[in-house]
Amino acid sequence: MGSELRGVTTSFTLPMFRDRAWPARDRPGAVIVGILNVTPDSFFDGGRYVDPGHAAAHAQALVAAGADAVDIGGESTRPGASPVPQAEELRRVLPVLRRVRPAVSVPISIDTYKAAVARRALDEGADMINDVSAGRFDPEMLDVVAGADAAIVLMHMQGVPAAMQRAPAYPGGDVVGVVEDFLRERAAAGRDAGVARSRIVLDPGIGFGKTTLHNVQLLDRLDAVVRLGYPVMVGPSRKRFIGELTGDEPAGRLAGTAAAVALAIDRGASLVRVHDVEAMVSVARVASACRAHAVGGSTSLDQ
Ligand code: HH2
């Protein structure tokens, strides 16, 4: 998976997909995962893509803008969100997946913590499951992913979306240590269930049971998660902590998102989950080059 970038190398890694490596990409550096929420209530794009035709068109637009993967979600996990019944989540996600799968060649990820949704989506051609509960909310999830040879994102969340932002706190204030221990344990659980090491991605869960300070600490100390030895995904896109730092509403958080994405890549993130693909492709190019130079030493930047 090597490609030249001004004579430097990083340990940049990408997960396997089903029976294949990540498809060839036309640029090196961090992977851009474009967000497609097919929900009425997501905090930024809610209600825009509930129609499967609009959703499929947006997926193609994300890919045309440079997305290396598309993450389709049928349940908002914003702070205060209520769970969506399984049947409703399937009703939202499957028609979109059926249209998007034949229309794009990039990997498709499904943002769900329900094993039944994951199973149906993997049957219909999804490549990766993005589980914000890291396989804890549904005891069958890891088995489903292992059985399909799919990849999985294991994300840290404290509490549940409905209540996670009510005064989040960590023992001794050590959010980095807690998240690191959690992700180490969940990666081991995934491997115990039969998910190959090469198919696991870890995510510190920006905004999931965290104050602004916790989020900043996790971004700054992302190396602690990177050192666990798996590709790391980070999803700061337009989130509340950016608004708390800048005073901007979600619509005005593009520049703040760019700063967080650049920092995450500099600290070793291999994948960034974003709404604004075109802008973040440029951010990722610059930040990935700087990361490659910083880690530097030999001759290529893997993908
Ligand atoms: N953030 C959101 C949803 N899924 N998955 C991962 N792995 N990491 C994240 O940071 C993450 C995620 C929340 O953002 P969004 O999808 O834009 O909003 P909503 O939950 O309201 O649909």
Coordinates of C-alpha atoms and ligand atoms in Angstrom, one line a residue:
M1 CA 0.0 0.0 0.0
G2 CA 2.9 2.4 -0.5
S3 CA 2.8 5.6 -2.5
E4 CA 5.4 8.3 -2.8
L5 CA 5.1 11.5 -0.9
R6 CA 8.3 13.6 -0.9
G7 CA 10.4 10.8 0.4
V8 CA 8.9 10.0 3.8
T9 CA 7.1 7.1 5.4
T10 CA 4.5 6.8 8.2
S11 CA 3.1 3.8 9.8
F12 CA -0.3 4.9 8.3
T13 CA -2.5 1.9 8.0
L14 CA -6.0 1.2 6.7
P15 CA -8.4 -1.6 7.5
M16 CA -9.1 -4.6 5.3
F17 CA -12.5 -4.8 3.7
R18 CA -14.1 -8.2 3.5
D19 CA -11.7 -10.2 1.5
R20 CA -9.7 -7.3 0.1
A21 CA -7.4 -4.4 1.0
W22 CA -8.7 -0.9 0.8
P23 CA -9.2 -0.1 -2.9
A24 CA -6.4 1.9 -4.6
R25 CA -6.7 5.6 -4.0
D26 CA -5.5 8.5 -6.1
R27 CA -3.9 10.4 -3.2
P28 CA -1.8 9.5 -0.2
G29 CA -2.7 10.4 3.4
A30 CA -5.7 10.2 5.7
V31 CA -8.9 8.6 4.4
I32 CA -11.9 10.9 4.1
V33 CA -15.1 9.2 5.3
G34 CA -18.1 11.2 4.0
I35 CA -21.1 11.3 6.3
L36 CA -24.5 10.5 4.9
N37 CA -27.2 10.6 7.6
V38 CA -30.5 9.3 6.4
T39 CA -32.3 10.6 9.5
P40 CA -34.8 13.4 10.2
D41 CA -32.9 14.7 13.2
S42 CA -29.1 14.5 12.9
F43 CA -27.6 17.7 14.3
F44 CA -26.2 19.0 11.1
D45 CA -27.6 17.2 8.0
G46 CA -30.8 15.8 9.6
G47 CA -33.8 15.8 7.2
R48 CA -31.8 16.6 4.1
Y49 CA -31.4 13.0 2.8
V50 CA -34.4 11.1 4.0
D51 CA -35.5 10.5 0.4
P52 CA -33.4 7.5 -0.9
G53 CA -33.0 9.3 -4.3
H54 CA -31.6 12.4 -2.6
A55 CA -29.4 10.3 -0.4
A56 CA -28.0 8.3 -3.2
A57 CA -27.3 11.5 -5.2
H58 CA -25.5 12.9 -2.1
A59 CA -23.4 9.8 -1.7
Q60 CA -22.2 10.1 -5.3
A61 CA -21.5 13.8 -4.7
L62 CA -19.4 12.9 -1.7
V63 CA -17.4 10.5 -3.7
A64 CA -17.0 13.0 -6.6
A65 CA -15.7 15.5 -4.1
G66 CA -13.1 13.0 -3.0
A67 CA -14.6 10.8 -0.3
D68 CA -12.7 7.5 0.1
A69 CA -15.6 5.9 1.9
V70 CA -19.2 6.8 2.7
D71 CA -20.7 6.2 6.2
I72 CA -24.5 5.8 6.1
G73 CA -26.4 6.3 9.4
G74 CA -30.1 5.7 10.1
E75 CA -30.1 6.9 13.8
S76 CA -28.9 10.1 15.2
T77 CA -26.6 9.7 18.2
R78 CA -26.3 13.4 18.9
P79 CA -26.6 14.3 22.6
G80 CA -30.2 13.8 23.8
A81 CA -31.2 11.6 20.9
S82 CA -33.6 8.7 21.5
P83 CA -33.1 5.2 20.1
V84 CA -34.8 4.4 16.8
P85 CA -36.6 1.0 16.5
Q86 CA -34.8 -1.6 14.5
A87 CA -37.5 -1.8 11.8
E88 CA -37.4 2.0 11.3
E89 CA -33.6 2.0 11.0
L90 CA -33.8 -0.7 8.4
R91 CA -36.5 1.2 6.6
R92 CA -34.3 4.2 6.4
V93 CA -31.0 2.6 5.6
L94 CA -31.6 -0.4 3.2
P95 CA -33.3 1.5 0.4
V96 CA -30.4 4.0 0.4
L97 CA -27.8 1.3 0.5
R98 CA -29.4 -0.5 -2.4
R99 CA -29.1 2.6 -4.5
V100 CA -25.7 3.7 -3.3
R101 CA -23.9 0.3 -3.5
P102 CA -24.1 0.0 -7.3
A103 CA -23.4 3.7 -7.8
V104 CA -20.1 4.0 -6.0
S105 CA -16.9 1.8 -5.9
V106 CA -15.6 3.1 -2.5
P107 CA -16.2 1.2 0.7
I108 CA -19.5 1.7 2.4
S109 CA -19.8 1.8 6.1
I110 CA -23.0 1.6 8.1
D111 CA -23.3 3.6 11.3
T112 CA -25.3 1.3 13.6
Y113 CA -25.0 -0.5 16.9
K114 CA -27.8 -3.0 16.0
A115 CA -26.6 -6.4 14.9
A116 CA -29.7 -7.1 12.8
V117 CA -29.2 -3.8 10.9
A118 CA -25.5 -4.7 10.4
R119 CA -26.3 -8.2 9.2
R120 CA -28.8 -7.0 6.6
A121 CA -26.5 -4.2 5.4
L122 CA -23.5 -6.6 5.1
D123 CA -25.7 -8.9 3.1
E124 CA -26.6 -6.0 0.8
G125 CA -22.9 -5.1 0.1
A126 CA -21.8 -2.9 3.0
D127 CA -18.1 -3.3 3.8
M128 CA -17.7 -1.9 7.3
I129 CA -19.8 -1.4 10.4
N130 CA -19.3 1.8 12.4
D131 CA -20.5 0.9 15.9
V132 CA -20.6 3.9 18.3
S133 CA -21.0 1.4 21.2
A134 CA -17.9 -0.6 20.2
G135 CA -20.0 -3.8 20.2
R136 CA -21.5 -3.4 23.7
F137 CA -25.1 -2.5 23.0
D138 CA -25.9 -5.6 21.0
P139 CA -24.2 -8.9 22.1
E140 CA -24.4 -10.3 18.6
M141 CA -22.6 -7.4 16.8
L142 CA -19.1 -8.7 16.9
D143 CA -20.1 -12.2 15.8
V144 CA -22.0 -10.7 12.9
V145 CA -19.1 -8.6 11.8
A146 CA -16.6 -11.5 12.2
G147 CA -18.9 -13.9 10.3
A148 CA -19.0 -11.5 7.3
D149 CA -15.3 -10.8 7.3
A150 CA -16.3 -7.1 7.5
A151 CA -14.3 -4.3 9.1
I152 CA -15.6 -2.5 12.2
V153 CA -15.1 0.9 13.9
L154 CA -15.1 0.5 17.7
M155 CA -15.8 3.9 19.2
H156 CA -15.7 5.0 22.8
M157 CA -18.8 6.5 24.3
Q158 CA -19.5 7.1 28.0
G159 CA -23.2 6.5 28.8
V160 CA -25.9 6.6 26.2
P161 CA -26.7 9.4 23.7
A162 CA -29.9 10.4 25.6
A163 CA -27.9 11.2 28.7
M164 CA -24.2 11.3 27.9
Q165 CA -23.7 15.0 28.0
R166 CA -25.1 15.5 31.5
A167 CA -21.9 16.5 33.3
P168 CA -19.5 14.0 31.8
A169 CA -16.6 13.1 34.2
Y170 CA -13.7 10.6 34.3
P171 CA -11.9 9.2 37.3
G172 CA -9.0 11.4 38.2
G173 CA -9.9 13.5 35.1
D174 CA -8.0 11.0 33.0
V175 CA -10.1 10.8 29.9
V176 CA -7.2 9.7 27.8
G177 CA -6.4 6.8 30.1
V178 CA -10.0 5.7 30.3
V179 CA -10.5 5.8 26.5
E180 CA -7.2 4.0 25.9
D181 CA -8.1 1.2 28.3
F182 CA -11.6 0.9 26.9
L183 CA -10.5 0.7 23.3
R184 CA -7.8 -1.8 24.1
E185 CA -10.4 -4.0 25.8
R186 CA -12.9 -3.6 23.0
A187 CA -10.3 -4.4 20.3
A188 CA -9.5 -7.6 22.3
A189 CA -13.2 -8.4 22.5
G190 CA -13.5 -8.0 18.7
R191 CA -10.5 -10.3 18.1
D192 CA -11.9 -12.8 20.6
A193 CA -15.1 -12.9 18.6
G194 CA -13.0 -13.6 15.5
V195 CA -12.6 -10.2 13.9
A196 CA -9.2 -10.0 12.3
R197 CA -6.8 -7.4 13.7
S198 CA -6.6 -6.0 10.2
R199 CA -10.3 -5.3 10.2
I200 CA -10.5 -3.2 13.4
V201 CA -10.5 0.6 13.5
L202 CA -10.6 2.5 16.8
D203 CA -12.2 5.9 17.5
P204 CA -12.0 8.0 20.7
G205 CA -15.6 9.2 20.2
I206 CA -15.3 13.0 20.1
G207 CA -18.4 14.4 21.8
F208 CA -19.7 11.2 23.2
G209 CA -19.9 11.8 27.0
K210 CA -17.1 14.4 26.9
T211 CA -16.7 18.0 27.8
T212 CA -14.9 20.4 25.5
L213 CA -11.8 19.9 27.6
H214 CA -12.1 16.1 27.3
N215 CA -12.3 16.4 23.5
V216 CA -9.3 18.7 23.3
Q217 CA -7.3 16.3 25.6
L218 CA -8.2 13.4 23.4
L219 CA -7.2 15.2 20.2
D220 CA -4.0 16.4 21.7
R221 CA -3.1 12.9 23.1
L222 CA -4.4 10.9 20.2
D223 CA -1.1 9.2 20.1
A224 CA -2.1 7.1 23.1
V225 CA -4.9 5.6 21.0
V226 CA -2.7 5.3 17.9
R227 CA -0.1 3.4 19.9
L228 CA -2.6 0.6 20.4
G229 CA -1.7 -0.5 16.9
Y230 CA -4.9 -0.1 15.0
P231 CA -6.0 2.5 12.4
V232 CA -7.7 5.4 14.2
M233 CA -10.7 7.3 13.0
V234 CA -11.8 10.7 14.4
G235 CA -15.1 12.4 13.9
P236 CA -15.0 16.1 15.1
S237 CA -17.1 17.4 12.2
R238 CA -19.1 20.5 13.1
K239 CA -19.5 19.2 16.7
R240 CA -20.6 21.1 19.7
F241 CA -17.1 21.5 21.2
I242 CA -16.1 23.5 18.2
G243 CA -19.1 25.8 18.8
E244 CA -18.1 26.1 22.4
L245 CA -14.6 27.2 21.4
T246 CA -15.6 29.5 18.6
G247 CA -19.2 30.6 19.4
D248 CA -20.2 29.3 15.9
E249 CA -23.5 27.5 15.2
P250 CA -23.1 24.1 13.3
A251 CA -23.4 25.9 9.9
G252 CA -20.4 28.1 10.8
R253 CA -18.1 25.4 12.0
L254 CA -16.3 24.6 8.8
A255 CA -13.0 26.3 9.8
G256 CA -13.1 24.9 13.3
T257 CA -13.7 21.5 11.8
A258 CA -10.7 22.0 9.6
A259 CA -8.5 22.8 12.6
A260 CA -9.6 19.7 14.4
V261 CA -9.2 17.4 11.4
A262 CA -5.7 18.8 10.8
L263 CA -4.7 18.2 14.4
A264 CA -6.2 14.7 14.4
I265 CA -4.2 13.7 11.3
D266 CA -1.0 15.3 12.7
R267 CA -1.5 13.2 15.9
G268 CA -1.9 10.0 13.8
A269 CA -5.5 9.6 12.7
S270 CA -5.7 7.4 9.6
L271 CA -9.4 8.2 8.9
V272 CA -11.5 11.3 9.4
R273 CA -15.3 11.2 9.4
V274 CA -16.6 14.5 8.0
H275 CA -19.6 16.2 6.4
D276 CA -17.6 18.6 4.2
V277 CA -15.6 16.3 1.9
E278 CA -14.2 18.7 -0.6
A279 CA -12.7 21.1 2.0
M280 CA -11.4 18.3 4.2
V281 CA -9.6 16.6 1.2
S282 CA -7.4 19.7 1.0
V283 CA -7.0 19.8 4.8
A284 CA -6.1 16.1 4.8
R285 CA -3.5 16.5 2.0
V286 CA -1.7 19.2 3.9
A287 CA -1.9 17.6 7.4
S288 CA -1.0 14.2 6.0
A289 CA 2.1 15.6 4.4
C290 CA 3.1 17.2 7.6
R291 CA 2.5 14.1 9.6
A292 CA 4.4 12.0 7.1
H293 CA 7.3 14.4 7.4
A294 CA 7.2 14.4 11.2
V295 CA 7.1 10.7 11.5
G296 CA 9.5 10.6 8.5
G297 CA 12.6 8.7 7.7
S298 CA 12.1 6.5 4.7
T299 CA 10.5 6.4 1.4
S300 CA 6.7 6.2 1.2
L301 CA 3.5 7.2 2.8
D302 CA 1.2 4.2 2.8
Q303 CA -1.9 5.2 0.9
Ligands
HH2_1 N1 -20.1 10.9 15.4 C1 -21.4 10.8 15.1 C2 -22.0 9.7 14.6 N2 -21.2 8.6 14.4 N3 -19.2 7.5 14.5 C3 -17.9 7.5 14.8 N4 -17.1 6.4 14.6 N5 -17.2 8.6 15.3 C4 -17.9 9.7 15.5 O1 -17.3 10.7 16.0 C5 -19.3 9.8 15.2 C6 -19.9 8.6 14.7 C7 -22.2 12.1 15.4 O2 -22.2 12.9 14.2 P1 -23.3 13.0 13.1 O3 -23.4 11.7 12.4 O4 -22.9 14.1 12.2 O5 -24.6 13.4 13.8 P2 -25.9 12.6 14.3 O6 -25.4 11.6 15.4 O7 -26.8 13.6 14.9 O8 -26.5 11.9 13.1

